[in-house]
Coordinates of N, CA and C and ligand atoms in Angstrom, one line a residue:
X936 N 1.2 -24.9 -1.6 CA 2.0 -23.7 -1.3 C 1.2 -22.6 -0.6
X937 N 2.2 -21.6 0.1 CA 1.2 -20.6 1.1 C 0.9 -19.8 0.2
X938 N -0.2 -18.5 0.3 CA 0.1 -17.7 -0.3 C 1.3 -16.7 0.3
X939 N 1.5 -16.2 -0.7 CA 2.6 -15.3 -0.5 C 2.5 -14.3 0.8
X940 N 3.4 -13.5 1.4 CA 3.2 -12.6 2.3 C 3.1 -11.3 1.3
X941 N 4.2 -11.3 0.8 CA 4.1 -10.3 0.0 C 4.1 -10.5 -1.4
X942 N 3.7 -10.1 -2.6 CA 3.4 -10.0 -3.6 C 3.5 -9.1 -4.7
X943 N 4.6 -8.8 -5.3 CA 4.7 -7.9 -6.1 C 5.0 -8.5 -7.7
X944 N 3.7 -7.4 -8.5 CA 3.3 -8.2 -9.5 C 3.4 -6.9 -10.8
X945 N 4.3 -6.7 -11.6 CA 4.8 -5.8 -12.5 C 5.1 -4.4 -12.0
X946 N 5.9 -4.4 -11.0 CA 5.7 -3.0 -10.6 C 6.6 -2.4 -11.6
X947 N 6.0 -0.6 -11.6 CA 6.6 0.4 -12.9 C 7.1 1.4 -11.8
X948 N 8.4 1.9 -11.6 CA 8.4 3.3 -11.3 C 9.2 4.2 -12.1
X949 N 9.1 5.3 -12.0 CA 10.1 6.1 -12.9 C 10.1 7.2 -12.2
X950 N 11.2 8.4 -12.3 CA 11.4 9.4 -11.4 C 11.4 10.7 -12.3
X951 N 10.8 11.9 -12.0 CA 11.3 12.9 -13.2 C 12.8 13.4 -12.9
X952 N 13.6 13.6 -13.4 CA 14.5 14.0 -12.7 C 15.2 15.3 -13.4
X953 N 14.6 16.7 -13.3 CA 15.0 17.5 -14.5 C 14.2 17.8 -15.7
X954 N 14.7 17.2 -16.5 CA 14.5 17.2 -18.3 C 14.4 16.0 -18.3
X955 N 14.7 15.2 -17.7 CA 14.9 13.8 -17.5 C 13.9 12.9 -17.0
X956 N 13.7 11.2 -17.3 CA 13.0 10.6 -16.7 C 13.8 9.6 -16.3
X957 N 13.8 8.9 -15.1 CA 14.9 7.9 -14.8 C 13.7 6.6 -14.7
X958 N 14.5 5.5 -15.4 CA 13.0 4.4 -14.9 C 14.1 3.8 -14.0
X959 N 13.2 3.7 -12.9 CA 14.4 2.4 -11.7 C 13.5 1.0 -11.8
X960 N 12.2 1.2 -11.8 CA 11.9 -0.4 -12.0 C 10.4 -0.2 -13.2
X961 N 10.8 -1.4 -13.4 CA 10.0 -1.7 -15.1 C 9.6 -3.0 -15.1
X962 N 8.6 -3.7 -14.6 CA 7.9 -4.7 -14.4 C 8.9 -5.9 -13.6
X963 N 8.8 -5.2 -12.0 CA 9.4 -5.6 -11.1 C 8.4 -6.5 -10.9
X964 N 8.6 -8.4 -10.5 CA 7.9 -9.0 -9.9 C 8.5 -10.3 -8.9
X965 N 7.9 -10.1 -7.7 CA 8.7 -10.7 -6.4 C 7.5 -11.4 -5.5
X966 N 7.7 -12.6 -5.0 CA 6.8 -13.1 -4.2 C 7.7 -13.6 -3.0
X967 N 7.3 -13.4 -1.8 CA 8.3 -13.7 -0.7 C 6.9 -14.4 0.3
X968 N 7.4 -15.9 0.8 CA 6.0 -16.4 1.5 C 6.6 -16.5 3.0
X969 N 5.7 -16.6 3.7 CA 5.6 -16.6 4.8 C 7.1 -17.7 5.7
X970 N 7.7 -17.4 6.7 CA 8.8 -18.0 7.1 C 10.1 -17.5 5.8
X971 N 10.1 -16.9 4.9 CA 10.9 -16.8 4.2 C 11.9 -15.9 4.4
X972 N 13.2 -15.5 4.0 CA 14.2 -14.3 4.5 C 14.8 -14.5 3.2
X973 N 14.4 -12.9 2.5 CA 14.9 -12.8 1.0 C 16.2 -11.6 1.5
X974 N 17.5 -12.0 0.9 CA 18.3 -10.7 0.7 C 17.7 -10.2 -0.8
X975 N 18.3 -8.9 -0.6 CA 18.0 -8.0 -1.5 C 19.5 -7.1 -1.8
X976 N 20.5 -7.1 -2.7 CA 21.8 -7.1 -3.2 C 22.4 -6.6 -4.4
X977 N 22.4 -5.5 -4.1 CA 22.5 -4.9 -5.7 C 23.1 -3.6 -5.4
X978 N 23.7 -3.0 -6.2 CA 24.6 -1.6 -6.5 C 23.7 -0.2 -6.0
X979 N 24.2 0.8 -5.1 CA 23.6 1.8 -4.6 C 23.0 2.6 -6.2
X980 N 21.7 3.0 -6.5 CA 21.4 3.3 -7.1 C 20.4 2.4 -7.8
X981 N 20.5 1.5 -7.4 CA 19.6 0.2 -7.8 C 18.3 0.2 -8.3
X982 N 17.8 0.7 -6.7 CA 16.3 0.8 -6.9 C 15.9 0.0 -5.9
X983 N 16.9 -0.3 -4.3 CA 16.4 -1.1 -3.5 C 15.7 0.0 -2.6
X984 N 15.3 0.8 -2.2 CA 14.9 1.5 -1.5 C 13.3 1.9 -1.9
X985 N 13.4 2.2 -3.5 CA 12.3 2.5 -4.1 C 11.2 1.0 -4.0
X986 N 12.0 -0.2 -4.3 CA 11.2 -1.1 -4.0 C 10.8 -1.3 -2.6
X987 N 11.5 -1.3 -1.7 CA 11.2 -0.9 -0.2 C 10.1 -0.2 -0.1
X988 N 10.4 1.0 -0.2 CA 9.0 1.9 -0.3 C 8.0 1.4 -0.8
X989 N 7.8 0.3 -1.5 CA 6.8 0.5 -2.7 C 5.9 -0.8 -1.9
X990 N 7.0 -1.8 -1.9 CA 6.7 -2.8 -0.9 C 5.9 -2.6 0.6
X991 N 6.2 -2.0 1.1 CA 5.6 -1.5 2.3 C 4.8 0.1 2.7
X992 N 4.5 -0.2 1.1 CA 3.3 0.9 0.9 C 3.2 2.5 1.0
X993 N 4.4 2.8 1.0 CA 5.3 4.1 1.3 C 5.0 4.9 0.4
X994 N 4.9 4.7 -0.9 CA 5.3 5.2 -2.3 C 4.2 3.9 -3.4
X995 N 3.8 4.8 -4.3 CA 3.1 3.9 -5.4 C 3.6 3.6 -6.1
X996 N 3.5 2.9 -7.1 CA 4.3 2.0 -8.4 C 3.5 3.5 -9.1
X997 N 3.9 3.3 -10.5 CA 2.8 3.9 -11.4 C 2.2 3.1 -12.3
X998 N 2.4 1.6 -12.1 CA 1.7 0.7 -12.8 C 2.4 -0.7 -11.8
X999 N 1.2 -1.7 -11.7 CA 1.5 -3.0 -11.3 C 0.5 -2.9 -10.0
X1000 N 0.8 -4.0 -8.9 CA 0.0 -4.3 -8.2 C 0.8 -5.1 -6.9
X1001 N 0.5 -4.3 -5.9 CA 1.4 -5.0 -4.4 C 0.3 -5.4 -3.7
X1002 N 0.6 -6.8 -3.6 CA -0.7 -7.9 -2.6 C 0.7 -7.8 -1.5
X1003 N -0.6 -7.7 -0.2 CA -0.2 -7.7 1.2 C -0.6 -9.2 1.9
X1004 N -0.4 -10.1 1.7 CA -1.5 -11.4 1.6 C -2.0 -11.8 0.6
X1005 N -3.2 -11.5 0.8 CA -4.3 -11.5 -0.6 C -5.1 -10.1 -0.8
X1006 N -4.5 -9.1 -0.3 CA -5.4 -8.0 -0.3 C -4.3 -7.3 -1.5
X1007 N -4.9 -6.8 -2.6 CA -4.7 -5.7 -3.4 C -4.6 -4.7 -3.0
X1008 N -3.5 -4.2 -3.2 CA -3.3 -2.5 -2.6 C -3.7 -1.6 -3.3
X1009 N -3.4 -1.7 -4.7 CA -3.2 -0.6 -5.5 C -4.1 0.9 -5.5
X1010 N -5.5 0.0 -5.2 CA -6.9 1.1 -5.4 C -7.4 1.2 -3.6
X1011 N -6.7 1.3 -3.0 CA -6.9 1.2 -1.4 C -7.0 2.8 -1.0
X1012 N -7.6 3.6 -0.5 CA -7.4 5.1 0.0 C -6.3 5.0 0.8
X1013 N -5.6 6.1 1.0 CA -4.5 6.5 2.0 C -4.4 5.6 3.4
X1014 N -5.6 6.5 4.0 CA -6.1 6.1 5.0 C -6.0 4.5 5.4
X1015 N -6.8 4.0 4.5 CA -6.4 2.3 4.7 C -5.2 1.6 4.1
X1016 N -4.2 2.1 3.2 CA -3.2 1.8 3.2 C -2.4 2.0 4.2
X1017 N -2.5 3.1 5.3 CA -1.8 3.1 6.4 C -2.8 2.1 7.4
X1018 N -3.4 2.0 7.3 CA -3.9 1.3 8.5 C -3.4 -0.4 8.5
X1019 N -3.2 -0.6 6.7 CA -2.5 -1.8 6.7 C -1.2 -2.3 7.0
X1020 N -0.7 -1.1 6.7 CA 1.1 -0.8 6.9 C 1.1 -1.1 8.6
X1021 N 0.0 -0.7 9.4 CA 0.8 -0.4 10.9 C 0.4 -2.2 11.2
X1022 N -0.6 -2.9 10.7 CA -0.7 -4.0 11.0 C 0.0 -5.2 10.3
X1023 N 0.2 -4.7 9.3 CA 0.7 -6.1 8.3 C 2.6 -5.9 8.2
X1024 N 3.0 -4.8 8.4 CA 4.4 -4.1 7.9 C 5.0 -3.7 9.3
X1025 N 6.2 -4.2 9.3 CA 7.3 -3.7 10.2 C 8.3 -3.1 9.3
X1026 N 9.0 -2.3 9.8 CA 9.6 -1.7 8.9 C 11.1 -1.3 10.0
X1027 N 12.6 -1.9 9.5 CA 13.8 -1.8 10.4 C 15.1 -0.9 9.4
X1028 N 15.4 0.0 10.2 CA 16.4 0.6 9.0 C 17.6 0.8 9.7
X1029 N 18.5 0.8 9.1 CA 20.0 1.2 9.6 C 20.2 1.8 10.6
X1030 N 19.5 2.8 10.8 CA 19.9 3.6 12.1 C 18.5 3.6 12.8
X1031 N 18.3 3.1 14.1 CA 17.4 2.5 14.8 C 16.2 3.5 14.8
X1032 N 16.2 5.1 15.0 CA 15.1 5.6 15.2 C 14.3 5.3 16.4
X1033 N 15.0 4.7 17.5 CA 14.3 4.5 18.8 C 13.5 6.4 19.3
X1034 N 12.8 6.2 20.1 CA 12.5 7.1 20.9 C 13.3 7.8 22.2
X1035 N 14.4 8.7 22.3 CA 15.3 8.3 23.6 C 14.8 8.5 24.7
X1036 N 13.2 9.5 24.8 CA 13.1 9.6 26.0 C 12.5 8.4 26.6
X1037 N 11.8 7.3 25.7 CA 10.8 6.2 26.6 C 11.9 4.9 26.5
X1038 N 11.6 4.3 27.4 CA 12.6 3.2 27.3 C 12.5 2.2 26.6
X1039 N 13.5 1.1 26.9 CA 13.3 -0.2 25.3 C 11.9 -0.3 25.5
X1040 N 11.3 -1.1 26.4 CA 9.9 -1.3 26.8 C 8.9 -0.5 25.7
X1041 N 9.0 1.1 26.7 CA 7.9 1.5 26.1 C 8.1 1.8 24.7
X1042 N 8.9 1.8 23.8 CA 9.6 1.8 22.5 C 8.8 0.6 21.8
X1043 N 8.7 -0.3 23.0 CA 8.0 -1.1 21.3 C 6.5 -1.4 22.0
X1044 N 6.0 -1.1 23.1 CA 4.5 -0.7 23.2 C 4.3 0.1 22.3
X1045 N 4.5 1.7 21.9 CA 4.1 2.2 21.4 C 3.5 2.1 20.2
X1046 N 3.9 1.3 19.4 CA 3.2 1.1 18.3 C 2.2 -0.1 18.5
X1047 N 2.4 -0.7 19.6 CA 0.8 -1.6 20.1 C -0.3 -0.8 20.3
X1048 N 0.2 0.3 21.0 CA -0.7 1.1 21.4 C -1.4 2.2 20.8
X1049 N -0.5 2.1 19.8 CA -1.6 3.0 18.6 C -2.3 2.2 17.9
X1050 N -1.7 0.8 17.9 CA -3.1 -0.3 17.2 C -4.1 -0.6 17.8
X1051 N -4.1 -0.2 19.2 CA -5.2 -0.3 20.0 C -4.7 -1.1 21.1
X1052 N -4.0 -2.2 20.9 CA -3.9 -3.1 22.5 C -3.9 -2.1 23.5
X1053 N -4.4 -2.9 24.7 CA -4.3 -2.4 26.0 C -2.7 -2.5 26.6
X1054 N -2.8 -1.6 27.6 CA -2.0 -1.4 28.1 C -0.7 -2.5 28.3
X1055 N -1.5 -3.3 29.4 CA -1.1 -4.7 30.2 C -0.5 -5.6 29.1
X1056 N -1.6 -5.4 28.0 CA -1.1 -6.8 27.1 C -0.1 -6.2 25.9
X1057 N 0.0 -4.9 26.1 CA 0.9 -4.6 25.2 C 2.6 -4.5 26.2
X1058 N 2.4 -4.5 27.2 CA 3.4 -4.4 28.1 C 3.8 -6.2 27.9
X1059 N 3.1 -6.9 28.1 CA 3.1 -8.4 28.4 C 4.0 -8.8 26.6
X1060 N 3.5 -8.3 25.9 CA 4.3 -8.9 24.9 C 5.4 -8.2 24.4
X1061 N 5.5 -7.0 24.7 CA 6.7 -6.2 24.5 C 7.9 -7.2 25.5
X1062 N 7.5 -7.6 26.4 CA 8.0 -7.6 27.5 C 8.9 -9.4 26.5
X1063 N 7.8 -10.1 26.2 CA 8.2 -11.5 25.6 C 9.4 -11.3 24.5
X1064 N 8.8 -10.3 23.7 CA 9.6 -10.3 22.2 C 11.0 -9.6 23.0
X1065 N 10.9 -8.8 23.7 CA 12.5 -8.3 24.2 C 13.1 -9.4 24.6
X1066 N 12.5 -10.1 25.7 CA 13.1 -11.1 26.4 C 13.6 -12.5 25.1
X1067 N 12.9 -12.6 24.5 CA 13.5 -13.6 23.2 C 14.7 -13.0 22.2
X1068 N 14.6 -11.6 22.6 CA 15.7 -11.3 21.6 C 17.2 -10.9 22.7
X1069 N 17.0 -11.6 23.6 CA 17.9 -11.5 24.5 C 18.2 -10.0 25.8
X1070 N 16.9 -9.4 26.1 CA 17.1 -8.0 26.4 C 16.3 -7.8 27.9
X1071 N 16.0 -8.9 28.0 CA 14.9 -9.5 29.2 C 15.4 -8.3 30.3
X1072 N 16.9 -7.6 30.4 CA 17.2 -7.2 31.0 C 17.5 -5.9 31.0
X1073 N 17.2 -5.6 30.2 CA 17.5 -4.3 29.4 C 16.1 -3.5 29.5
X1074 N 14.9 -4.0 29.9 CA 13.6 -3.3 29.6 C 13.0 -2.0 30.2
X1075 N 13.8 -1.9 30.7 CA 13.4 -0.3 31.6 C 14.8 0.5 31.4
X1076 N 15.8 0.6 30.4 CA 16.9 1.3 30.0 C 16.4 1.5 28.6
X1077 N 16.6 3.6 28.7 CA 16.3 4.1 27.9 C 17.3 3.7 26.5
X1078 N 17.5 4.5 25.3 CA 18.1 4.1 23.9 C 20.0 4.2 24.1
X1079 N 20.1 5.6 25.2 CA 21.4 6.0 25.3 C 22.3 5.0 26.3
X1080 N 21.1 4.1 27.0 CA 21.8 3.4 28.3 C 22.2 1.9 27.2
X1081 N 21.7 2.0 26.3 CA 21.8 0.6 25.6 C 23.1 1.0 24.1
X1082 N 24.0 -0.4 24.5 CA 24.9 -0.2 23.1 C 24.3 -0.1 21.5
X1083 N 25.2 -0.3 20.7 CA 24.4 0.2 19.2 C 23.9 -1.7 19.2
X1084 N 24.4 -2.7 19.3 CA 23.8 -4.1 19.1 C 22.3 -4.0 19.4
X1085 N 22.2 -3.8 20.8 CA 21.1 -3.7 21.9 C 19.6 -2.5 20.9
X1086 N 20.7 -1.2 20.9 CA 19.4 -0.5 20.3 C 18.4 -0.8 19.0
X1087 N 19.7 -2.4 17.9 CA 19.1 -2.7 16.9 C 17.8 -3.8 17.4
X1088 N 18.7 -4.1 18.0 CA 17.4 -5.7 18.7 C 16.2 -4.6 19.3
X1089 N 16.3 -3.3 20.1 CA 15.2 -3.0 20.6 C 13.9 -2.1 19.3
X1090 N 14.7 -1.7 18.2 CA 14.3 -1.7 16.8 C 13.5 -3.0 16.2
X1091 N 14.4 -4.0 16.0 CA 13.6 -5.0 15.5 C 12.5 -5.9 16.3
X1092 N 12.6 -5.7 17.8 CA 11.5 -5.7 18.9 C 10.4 -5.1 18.4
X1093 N 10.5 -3.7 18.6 CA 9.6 -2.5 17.9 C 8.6 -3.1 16.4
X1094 N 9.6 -3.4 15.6 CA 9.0 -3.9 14.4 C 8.0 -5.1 14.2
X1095 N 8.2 -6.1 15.1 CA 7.5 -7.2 15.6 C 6.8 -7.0 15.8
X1096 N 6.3 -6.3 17.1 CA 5.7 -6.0 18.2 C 4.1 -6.3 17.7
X1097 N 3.6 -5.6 16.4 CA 2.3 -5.8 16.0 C 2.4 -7.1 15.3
X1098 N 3.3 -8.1 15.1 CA 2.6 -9.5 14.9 C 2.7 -9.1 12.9
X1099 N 3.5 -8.8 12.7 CA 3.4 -8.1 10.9 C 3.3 -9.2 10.5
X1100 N 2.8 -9.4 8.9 CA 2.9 -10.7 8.0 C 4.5 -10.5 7.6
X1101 N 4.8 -9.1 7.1 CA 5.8 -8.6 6.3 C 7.0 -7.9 7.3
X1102 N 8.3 -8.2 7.3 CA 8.9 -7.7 7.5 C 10.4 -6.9 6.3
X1103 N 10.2 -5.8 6.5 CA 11.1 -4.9 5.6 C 12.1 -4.2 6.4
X1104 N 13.6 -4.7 5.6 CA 14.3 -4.5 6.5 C 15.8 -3.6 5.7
X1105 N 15.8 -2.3 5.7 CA 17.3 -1.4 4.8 C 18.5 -1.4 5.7
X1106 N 19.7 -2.3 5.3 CA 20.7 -2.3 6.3 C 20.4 -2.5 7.9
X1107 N 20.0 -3.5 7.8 CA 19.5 -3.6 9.2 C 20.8 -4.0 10.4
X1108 N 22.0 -4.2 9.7 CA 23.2 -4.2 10.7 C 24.6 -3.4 10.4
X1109 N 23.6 -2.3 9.2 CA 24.9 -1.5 8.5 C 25.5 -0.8 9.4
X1110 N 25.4 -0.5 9.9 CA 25.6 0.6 11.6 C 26.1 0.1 12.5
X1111 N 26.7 -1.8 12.4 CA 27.2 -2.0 13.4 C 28.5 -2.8 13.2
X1112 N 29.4 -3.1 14.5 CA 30.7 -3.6 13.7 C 30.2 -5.3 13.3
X1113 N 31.2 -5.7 12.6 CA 31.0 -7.4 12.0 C 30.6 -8.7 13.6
X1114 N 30.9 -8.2 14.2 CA 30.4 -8.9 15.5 C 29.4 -8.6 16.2
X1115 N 28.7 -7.7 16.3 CA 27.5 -7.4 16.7 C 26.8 -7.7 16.0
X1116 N 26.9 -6.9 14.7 CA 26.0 -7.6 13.0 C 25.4 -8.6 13.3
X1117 N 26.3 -9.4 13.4 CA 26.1 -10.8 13.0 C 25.4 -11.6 14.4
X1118 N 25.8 -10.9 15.5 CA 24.5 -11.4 16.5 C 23.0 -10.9 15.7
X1119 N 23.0 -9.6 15.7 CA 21.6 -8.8 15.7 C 21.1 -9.9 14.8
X1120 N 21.7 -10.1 13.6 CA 21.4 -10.7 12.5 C 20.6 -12.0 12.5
X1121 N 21.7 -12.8 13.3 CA 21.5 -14.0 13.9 C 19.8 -13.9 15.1
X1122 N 19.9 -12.8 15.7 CA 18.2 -12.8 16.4 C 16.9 -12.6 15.4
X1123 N 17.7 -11.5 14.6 CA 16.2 -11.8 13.8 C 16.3 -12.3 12.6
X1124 N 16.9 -13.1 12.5 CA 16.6 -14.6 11.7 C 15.6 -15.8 12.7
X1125 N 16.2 -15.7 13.8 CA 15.6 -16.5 14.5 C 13.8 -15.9 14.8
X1126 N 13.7 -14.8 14.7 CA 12.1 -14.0 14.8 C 11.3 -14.0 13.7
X1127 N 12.3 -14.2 12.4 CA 11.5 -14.7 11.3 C 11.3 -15.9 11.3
X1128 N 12.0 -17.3 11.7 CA 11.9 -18.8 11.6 C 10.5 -18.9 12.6
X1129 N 10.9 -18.2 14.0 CA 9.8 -18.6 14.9 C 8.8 -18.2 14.4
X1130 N 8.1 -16.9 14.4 CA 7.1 -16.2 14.2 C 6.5 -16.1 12.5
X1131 N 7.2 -17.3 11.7 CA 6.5 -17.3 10.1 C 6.2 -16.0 9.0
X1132 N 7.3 -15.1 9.9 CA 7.4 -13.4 9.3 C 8.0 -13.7 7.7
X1133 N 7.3 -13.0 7.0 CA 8.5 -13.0 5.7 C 9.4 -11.6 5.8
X1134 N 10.6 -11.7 5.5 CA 11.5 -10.5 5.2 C 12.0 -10.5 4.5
X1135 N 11.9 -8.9 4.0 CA 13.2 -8.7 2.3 C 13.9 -7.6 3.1
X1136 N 15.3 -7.8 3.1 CA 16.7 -7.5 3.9 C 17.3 -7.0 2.9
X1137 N 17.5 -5.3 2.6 CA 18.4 -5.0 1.5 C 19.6 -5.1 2.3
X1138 N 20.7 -5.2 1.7 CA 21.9 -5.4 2.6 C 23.3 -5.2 1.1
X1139 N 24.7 -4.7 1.7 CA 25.3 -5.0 0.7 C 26.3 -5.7 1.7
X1140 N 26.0 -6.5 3.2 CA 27.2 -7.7 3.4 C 26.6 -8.8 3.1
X1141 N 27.5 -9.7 2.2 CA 27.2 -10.8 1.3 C 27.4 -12.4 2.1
X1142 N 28.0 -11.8 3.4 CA 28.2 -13.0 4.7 C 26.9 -13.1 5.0
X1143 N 26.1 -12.1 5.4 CA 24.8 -12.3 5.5 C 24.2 -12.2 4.8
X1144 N 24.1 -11.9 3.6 CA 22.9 -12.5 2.1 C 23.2 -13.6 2.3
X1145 N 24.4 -14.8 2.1 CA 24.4 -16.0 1.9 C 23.8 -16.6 3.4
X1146 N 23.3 -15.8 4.1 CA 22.5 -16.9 5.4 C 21.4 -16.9 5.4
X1147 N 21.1 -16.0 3.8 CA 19.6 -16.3 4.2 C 19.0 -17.1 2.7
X1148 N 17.5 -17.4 2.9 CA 16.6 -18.7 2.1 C 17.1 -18.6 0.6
X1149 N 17.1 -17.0 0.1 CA 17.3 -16.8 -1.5 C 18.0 -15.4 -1.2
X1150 N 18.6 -14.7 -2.1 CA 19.4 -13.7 -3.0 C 18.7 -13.5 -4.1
X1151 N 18.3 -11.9 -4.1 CA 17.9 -11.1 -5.7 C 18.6 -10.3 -5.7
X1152 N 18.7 -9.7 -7.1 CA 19.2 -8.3 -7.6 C 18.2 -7.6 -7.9
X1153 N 18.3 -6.4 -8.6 CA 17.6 -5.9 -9.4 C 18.6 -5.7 -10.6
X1154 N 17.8 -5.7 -12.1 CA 18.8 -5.8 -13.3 C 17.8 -4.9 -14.5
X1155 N 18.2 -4.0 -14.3 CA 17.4 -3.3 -15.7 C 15.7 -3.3 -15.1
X1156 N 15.9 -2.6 -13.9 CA 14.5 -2.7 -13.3 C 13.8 -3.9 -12.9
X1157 N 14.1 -5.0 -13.2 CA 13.5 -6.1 -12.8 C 14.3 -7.0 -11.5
X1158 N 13.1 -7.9 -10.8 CA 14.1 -8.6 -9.8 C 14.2 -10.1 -10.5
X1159 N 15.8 -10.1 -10.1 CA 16.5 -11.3 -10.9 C 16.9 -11.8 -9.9
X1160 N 17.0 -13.4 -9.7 CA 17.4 -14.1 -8.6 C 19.1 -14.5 -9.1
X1161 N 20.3 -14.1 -7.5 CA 21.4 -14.5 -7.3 C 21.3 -16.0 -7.2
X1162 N 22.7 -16.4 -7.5 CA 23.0 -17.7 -6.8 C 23.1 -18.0 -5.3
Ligands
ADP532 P1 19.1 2.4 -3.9 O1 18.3 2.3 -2.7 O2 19.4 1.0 -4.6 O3 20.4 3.1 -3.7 P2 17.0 4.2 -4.9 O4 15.8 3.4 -4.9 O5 17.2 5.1 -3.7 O6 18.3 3.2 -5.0 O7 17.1 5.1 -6.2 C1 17.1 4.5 -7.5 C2 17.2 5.7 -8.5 O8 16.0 6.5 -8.4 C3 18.4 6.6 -8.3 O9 18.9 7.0 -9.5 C4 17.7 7.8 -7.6 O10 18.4 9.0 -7.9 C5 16.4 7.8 -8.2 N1 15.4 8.3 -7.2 C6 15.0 7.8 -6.1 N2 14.0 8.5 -5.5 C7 13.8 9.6 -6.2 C8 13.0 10.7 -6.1 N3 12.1 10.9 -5.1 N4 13.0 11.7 -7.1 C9 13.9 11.5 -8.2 N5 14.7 10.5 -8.3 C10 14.7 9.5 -7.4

């Protein structure tokens, strides 16, 4: 068996809220391996966001331990927990967050180019991952010249783009109607099969949970596996 991409191993969180303490997760534990596409399915309030965050390094547990691979996060400084995030973690959310002034193109160079690639080669593979997600033609049209389908694929482009182990993904087609959805959906399923990406997809359409490898919930803080 691979190791896991991602690894989460008793996570604790709890929130003050007031007078109050809210626990949302209480020895959360999840392993998602490489080529894998986990839905994530459960009632607003859940705690799928908090695991999100937690997952892709956003926010700490206050007890447990998130393996990125095989690397331990927990006792990592800031600093290098971001530096793992921009290499290991893509991160795709409901509403695209493109850049409007730079085009699809330079939208998903940019985050090559803060990892350091060069120019050319960051152009050269922006240029691949667009064209596989069907946009080959689209590359020099800024966010507003592209429909809402288009601007998710140039999002999930974006997220790739650095080669992540981990992909994390909040309503990644909430924003769009049931036929576009279900394209965008259908591409990056296909970017996790090719490229051996793992992804945890919170989502509440259940047409798409059932297309993908497994279904969890969260139940009393913990993650519990759907049918
Ligand atoms: P979901 O994404 O499933 O809707 P969240 O993870 O956003 O759930 O939230 C789970 C619970 O934790 C909610 O009751 C929410 O109010 C609470 N919560 C989340 N973030 C915070 C925060 N920063 N401070 C206080 N409470 C929070």
């Amino acid at each position: 068996m691979s190791i896991p991409a991602l690894q989460l191993a008793n996570i604790c969180r709890a929130y003050r809220q007031g007078e109050n303490v809210v626990t949302v997760l209480a020895g959360a534990d999840l392993e998602i391996h490489p080529g894998e596409m986990v839905a994530l399915v459960a009632p607003s309030g859940a705690g799928k966001s908090t695991l999100l965050h937690i997952a892709g390094l956003l926010e700490h547990p206050d007890q447990g331990e998130v393996f990125i691979g095989e690397r331990a996060t927990a006792a990592l400084d800031d600093e290098t927990r971001t530096l793992l995030r921009r290499s290991e973690i893509g991160f795709v959310y409901q509403f695209h967050h493109l850049l409007p002034e730079f085009t699809a193109r330079e939208n998903v160079t940019l985050p090559q180019r803060v990892a350091g690639l060069g120019e050319t080669e960051a152009n050269i593979r922006a240029t691949e991952i667009l064209t596989f997600l069907g946009l080959g033609h689209r590359l020099d049209h800024r966010p507003a010249e592209l429909s809402g389908g288009e601007q998710q694929r140039v999002a999930i482009a974006r997220a790739v783009a650095n080669t992540p182990r981990l992909l994390l993904a909040d309503e990644p087609t909430g924003n769009l109607d049931p036929v576009t959805g279900d394209h965008v959906f259908t591409t990056l399923a296909a970017i996790v099969k090719q490229s051996g990406l793992a992804a945890l997809v919170a989502t509440h359409n259940l047409d798409l949970a059932a297309r993908m490898d497994r279904r969890i919930t969260l139940r009393e803080g913990r993650v519990v596996a759907l049918a």
